Coordinates of C-alpha atoms in Angstrom, one line a residue:
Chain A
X1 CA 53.5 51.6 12.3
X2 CA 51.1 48.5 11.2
X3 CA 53.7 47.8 8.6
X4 CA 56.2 47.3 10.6
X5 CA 54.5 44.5 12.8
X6 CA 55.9 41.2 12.2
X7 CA 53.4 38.2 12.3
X8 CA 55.4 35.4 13.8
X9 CA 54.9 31.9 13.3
X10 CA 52.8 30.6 16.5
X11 CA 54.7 28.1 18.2
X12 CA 53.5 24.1 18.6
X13 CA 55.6 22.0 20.2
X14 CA 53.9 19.3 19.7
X15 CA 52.9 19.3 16.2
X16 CA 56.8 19.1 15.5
X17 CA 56.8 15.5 16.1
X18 CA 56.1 13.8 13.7
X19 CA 54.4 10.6 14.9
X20 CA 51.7 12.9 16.5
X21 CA 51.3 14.4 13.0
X22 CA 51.2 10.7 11.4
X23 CA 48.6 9.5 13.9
X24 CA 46.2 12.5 13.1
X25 CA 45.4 11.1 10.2
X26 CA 44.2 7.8 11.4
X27 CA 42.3 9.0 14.0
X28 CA 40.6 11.5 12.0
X29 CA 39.8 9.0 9.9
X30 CA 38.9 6.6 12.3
X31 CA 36.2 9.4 14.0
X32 CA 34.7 9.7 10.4
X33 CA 34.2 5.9 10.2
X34 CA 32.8 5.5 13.0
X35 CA 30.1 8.6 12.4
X36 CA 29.3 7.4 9.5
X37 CA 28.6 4.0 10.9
X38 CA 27.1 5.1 13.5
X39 CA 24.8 7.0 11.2
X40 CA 24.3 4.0 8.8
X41 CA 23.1 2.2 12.2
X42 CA 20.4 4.4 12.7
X43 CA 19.0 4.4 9.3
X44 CA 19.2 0.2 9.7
X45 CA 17.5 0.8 12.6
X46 CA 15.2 3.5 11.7
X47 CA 13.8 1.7 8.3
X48 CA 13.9 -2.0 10.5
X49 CA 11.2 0.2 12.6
X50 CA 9.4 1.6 9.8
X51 CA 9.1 -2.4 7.7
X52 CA 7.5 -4.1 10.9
X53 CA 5.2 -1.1 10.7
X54 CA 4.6 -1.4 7.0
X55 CA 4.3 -5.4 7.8
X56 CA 1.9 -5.2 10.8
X57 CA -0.4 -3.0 8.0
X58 CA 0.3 -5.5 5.0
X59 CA -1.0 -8.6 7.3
X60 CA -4.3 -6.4 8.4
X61 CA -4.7 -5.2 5.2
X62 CA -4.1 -8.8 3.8
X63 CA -6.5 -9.7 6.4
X64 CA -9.1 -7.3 6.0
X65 CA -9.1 -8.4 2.1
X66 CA -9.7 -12.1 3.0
X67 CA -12.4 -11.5 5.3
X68 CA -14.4 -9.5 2.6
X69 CA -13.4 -12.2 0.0
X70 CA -14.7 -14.8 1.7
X71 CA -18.2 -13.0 2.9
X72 CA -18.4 -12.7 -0.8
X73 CA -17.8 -15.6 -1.6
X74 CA -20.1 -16.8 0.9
X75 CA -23.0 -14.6 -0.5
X76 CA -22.6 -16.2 -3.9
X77 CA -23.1 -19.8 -2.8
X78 CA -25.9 -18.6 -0.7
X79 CA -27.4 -16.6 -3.4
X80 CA -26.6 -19.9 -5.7
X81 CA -28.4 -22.1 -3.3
X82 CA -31.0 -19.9 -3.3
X83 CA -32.7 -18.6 -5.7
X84 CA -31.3 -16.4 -8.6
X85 CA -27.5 -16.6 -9.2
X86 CA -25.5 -13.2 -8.9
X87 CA -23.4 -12.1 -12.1
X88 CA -19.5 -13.7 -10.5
X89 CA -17.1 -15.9 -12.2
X90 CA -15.8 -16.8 -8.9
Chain B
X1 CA 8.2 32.6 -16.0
X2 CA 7.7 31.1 -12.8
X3 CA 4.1 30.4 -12.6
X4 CA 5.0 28.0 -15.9
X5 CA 7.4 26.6 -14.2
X6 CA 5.2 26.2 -10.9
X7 CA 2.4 25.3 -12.9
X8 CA 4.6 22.4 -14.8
X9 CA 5.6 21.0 -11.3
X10 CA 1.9 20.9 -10.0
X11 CA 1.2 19.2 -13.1
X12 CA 4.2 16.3 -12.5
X13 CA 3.4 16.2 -8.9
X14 CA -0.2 15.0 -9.4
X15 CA 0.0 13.1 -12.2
X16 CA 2.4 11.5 -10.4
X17 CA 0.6 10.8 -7.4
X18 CA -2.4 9.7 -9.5
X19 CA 0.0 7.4 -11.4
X20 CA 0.7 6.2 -8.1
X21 CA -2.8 5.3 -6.7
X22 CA -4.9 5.5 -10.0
X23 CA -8.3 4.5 -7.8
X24 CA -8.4 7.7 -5.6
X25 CA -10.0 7.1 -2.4
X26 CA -12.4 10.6 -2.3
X27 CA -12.1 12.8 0.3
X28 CA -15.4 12.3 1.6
X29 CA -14.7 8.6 3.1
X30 CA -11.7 11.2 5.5
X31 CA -15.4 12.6 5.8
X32 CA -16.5 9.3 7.6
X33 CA -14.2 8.6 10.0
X34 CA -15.4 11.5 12.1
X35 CA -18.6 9.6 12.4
X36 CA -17.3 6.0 12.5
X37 CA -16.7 4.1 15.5
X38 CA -13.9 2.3 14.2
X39 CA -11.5 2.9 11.7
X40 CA -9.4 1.6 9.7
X41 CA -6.7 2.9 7.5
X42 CA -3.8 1.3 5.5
X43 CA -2.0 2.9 3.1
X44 CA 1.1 1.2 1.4
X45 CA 2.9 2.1 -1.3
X46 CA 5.4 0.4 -3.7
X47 CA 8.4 2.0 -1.4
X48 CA 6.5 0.5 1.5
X49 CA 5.9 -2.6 0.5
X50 CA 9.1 -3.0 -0.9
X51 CA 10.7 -1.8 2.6
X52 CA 8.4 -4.4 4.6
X53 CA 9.0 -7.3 2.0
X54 CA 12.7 -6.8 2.9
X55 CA 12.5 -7.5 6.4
X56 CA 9.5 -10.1 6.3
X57 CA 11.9 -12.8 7.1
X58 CA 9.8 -15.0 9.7
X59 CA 8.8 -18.3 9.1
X60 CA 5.4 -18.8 6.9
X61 CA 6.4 -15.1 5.5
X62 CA 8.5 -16.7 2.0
X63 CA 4.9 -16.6 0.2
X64 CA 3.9 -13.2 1.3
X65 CA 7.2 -11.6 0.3
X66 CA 7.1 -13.2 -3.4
X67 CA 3.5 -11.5 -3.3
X68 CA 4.2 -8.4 -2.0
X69 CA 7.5 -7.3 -4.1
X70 CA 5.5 -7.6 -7.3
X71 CA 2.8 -4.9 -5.9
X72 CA 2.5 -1.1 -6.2
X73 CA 0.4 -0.9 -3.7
X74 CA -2.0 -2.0 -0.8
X75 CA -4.8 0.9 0.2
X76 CA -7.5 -0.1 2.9
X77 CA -10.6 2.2 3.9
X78 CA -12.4 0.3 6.8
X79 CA -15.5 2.1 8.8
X80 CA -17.8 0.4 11.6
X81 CA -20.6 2.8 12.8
X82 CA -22.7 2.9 15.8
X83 CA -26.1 3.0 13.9
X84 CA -27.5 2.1 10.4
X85 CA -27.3 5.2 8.3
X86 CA -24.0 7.0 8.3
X87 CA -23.1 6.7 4.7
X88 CA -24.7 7.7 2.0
X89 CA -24.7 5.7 -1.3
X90 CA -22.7 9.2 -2.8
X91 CA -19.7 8.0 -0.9
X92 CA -19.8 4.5 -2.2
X93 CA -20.5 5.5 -6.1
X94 CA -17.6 8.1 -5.7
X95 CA -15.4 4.7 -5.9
X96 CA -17.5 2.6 -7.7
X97 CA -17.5 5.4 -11.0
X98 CA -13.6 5.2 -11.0
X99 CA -14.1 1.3 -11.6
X100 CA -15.3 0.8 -15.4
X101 CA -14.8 -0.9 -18.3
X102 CA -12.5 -1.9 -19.8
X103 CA -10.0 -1.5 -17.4
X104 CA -12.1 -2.6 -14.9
X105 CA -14.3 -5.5 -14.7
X106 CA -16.8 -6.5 -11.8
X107 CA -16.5 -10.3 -11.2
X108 CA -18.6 -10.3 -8.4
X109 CA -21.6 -9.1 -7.3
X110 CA -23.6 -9.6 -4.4
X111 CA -27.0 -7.7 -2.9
X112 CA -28.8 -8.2 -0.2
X113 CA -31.8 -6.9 0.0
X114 CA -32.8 -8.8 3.3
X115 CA -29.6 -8.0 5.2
X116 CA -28.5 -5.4 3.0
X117 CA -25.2 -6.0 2.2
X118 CA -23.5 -5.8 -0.4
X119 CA -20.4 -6.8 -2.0
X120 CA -18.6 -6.3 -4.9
X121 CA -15.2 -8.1 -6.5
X122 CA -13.2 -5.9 -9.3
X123 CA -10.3 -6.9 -11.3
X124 CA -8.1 -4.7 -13.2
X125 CA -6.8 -6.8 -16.5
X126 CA -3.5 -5.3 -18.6
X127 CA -3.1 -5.4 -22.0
X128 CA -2.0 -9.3 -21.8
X129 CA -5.6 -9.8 -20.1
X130 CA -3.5 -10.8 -16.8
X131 CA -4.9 -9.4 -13.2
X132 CA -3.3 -6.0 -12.4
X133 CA -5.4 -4.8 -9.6
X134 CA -8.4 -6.2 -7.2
X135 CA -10.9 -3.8 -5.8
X136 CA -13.3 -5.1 -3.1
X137 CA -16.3 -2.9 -1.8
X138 CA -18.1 -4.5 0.8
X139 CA -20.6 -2.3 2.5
X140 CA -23.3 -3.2 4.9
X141 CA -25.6 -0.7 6.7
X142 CA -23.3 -0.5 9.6
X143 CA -19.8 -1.3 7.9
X144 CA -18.2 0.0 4.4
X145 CA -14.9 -1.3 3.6
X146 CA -13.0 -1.0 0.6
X147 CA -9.7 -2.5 -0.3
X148 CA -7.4 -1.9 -3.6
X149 CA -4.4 -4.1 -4.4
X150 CA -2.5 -2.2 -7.3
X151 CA -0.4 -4.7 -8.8
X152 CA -0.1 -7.8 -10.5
X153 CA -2.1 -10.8 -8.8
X154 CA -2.6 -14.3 -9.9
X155 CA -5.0 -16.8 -8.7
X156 CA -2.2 -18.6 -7.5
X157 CA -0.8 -16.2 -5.4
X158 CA -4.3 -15.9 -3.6
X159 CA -4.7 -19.9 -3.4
X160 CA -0.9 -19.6 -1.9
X161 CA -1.4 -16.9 0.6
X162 CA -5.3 -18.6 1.3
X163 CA -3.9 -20.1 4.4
X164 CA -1.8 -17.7 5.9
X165 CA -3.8 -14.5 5.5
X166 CA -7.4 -16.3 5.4
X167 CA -7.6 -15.1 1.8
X168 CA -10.0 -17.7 0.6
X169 CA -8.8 -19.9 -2.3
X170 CA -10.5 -18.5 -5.6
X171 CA -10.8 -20.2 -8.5
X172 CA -11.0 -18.3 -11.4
X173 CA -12.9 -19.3 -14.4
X174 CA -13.6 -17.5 -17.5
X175 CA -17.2 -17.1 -18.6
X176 CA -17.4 -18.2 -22.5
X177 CA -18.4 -15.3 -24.6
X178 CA -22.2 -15.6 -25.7
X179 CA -22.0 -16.3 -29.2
X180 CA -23.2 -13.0 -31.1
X181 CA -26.2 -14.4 -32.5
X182 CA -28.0 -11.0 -32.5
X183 CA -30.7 -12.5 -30.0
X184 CA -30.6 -11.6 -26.6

């Protein structure tokens, strides 16, 4: 009995014409274009979020390092004013 | 089989982290920050600094930038405590024993027995004797800080960034070698 079924061809008007068929494409490929710049937007915006991090941490760090240069710095000419004179070539 | 292979990649991964950082920062100064009262922590590496030397594009940044895109990496331990006391000198050796000859060379100095602090200048020279790293350990009995700047550094790039960053403007000068008379 199985056998005997027939599978018809579904029917779709509107795929028949052809301009609808032609303008799949595009769009299709429009959608993917504008996913993936959507997505290349986000990683823009995602690593622009993560360098003023990184940047704000540079500048401390950058500060941080001058600070302690400079008390060092400031020991040695103390210590050369003084009495003995520490082992630097500063 | 798989324990080789497991074993091999356990291997690569910390070598390669160790390449990464070379000076490791020991667990024990994690240890302090429970008991400091401030902390601070930076922790860049070459991806990083690349990343922020690509968007420092503000005005007065043009020096920084040429700085940071020849580093490998920016690491900043900072701890202010309440009272005198809360480090031990363990933690600071566990730094200072990573730092030797020849690689490494102190340039500075400084005790204080009065105030007691202390503060200490290393340079890491290459092959070609140029400056490939800077270690400072400044401790105090209420503050221990240490800083590492993997990477190539020239005196002139600290004189350049001296007035942005308040990195003082150091002058290098080489010590003449004693002349090896035997005689000390």
């Amino acid at each position: 009995m199985d056998s005997e079924q027939v599978v018809r061809p579904v029917h779709r008007p509107g795929w028949h014409w052809p301009i609808l068929r032609w303008a799949a494409i595009p769009t299709l490929a429009g959608v993917l274009a504008l996913g993936f710049g959507y997505q290349m937007y986000r990683h823009h915006k995602r690593e622009e979020a993560e360098a003023r991090i990184a940047r704000q941490q540079l500048l401390l760090a950058l500060r941080i390092t001058g600070n302690k240069l400079r008390l060092a710095k400031q020991k040695v000419k103390e210590v050369e004013m003084g009495q003995g004179k520490p082992e630097n070539r500063l | 089989m798989r324990r080789i292979v497991f074993a091999l990649l356990t291997v690569a991964v910390l070598s390669s982290a160790a390449i990464a950082q070379e000076l490791k920062m020991p667990v024990d100064l994690d240890r302090l920050a429970a008991k400091a009262s401030e902390t601070t922590e930076v922790t860049l590496n070459g991806r990083t600094l690349q990343l922020a030397a690509k968007f420092m594009n503000d005005e007065g940044d043009a020096e920084a930038r040429e700085l940071v895109k020849k580093l490998k990496g920016v690491y900043v331990r900072s701890f202010e405590f309440d009272k005198a006391g809360e480090y031990s000198q363990a933690d600071v050796e566990a730094i200072r024993s990573q730092l030797k000859s020849p690689v490494w060379e102190k340039v500075v100095n400084v005790h204080s027995k009065r105030e007691g602090e202390n503060a200490e200048i290393y340079f890491k020279t290459d092959a070609s004797n140029q400056i490939a790293g800077l270690v400072v350990i400044a401790a105090d009995p209420r503050e221990l800080t240490i800083v590492h700047i993997d990477g190539p550094l020239d005196p002139s790039d600290l004189e350049k960034i001296g007035g942005d960053f308040g990195v003082p403007r150091v002058e290098m000068r080489r010590e003449p070698k004693p002349a090896k008379t035997g005689a000390q």
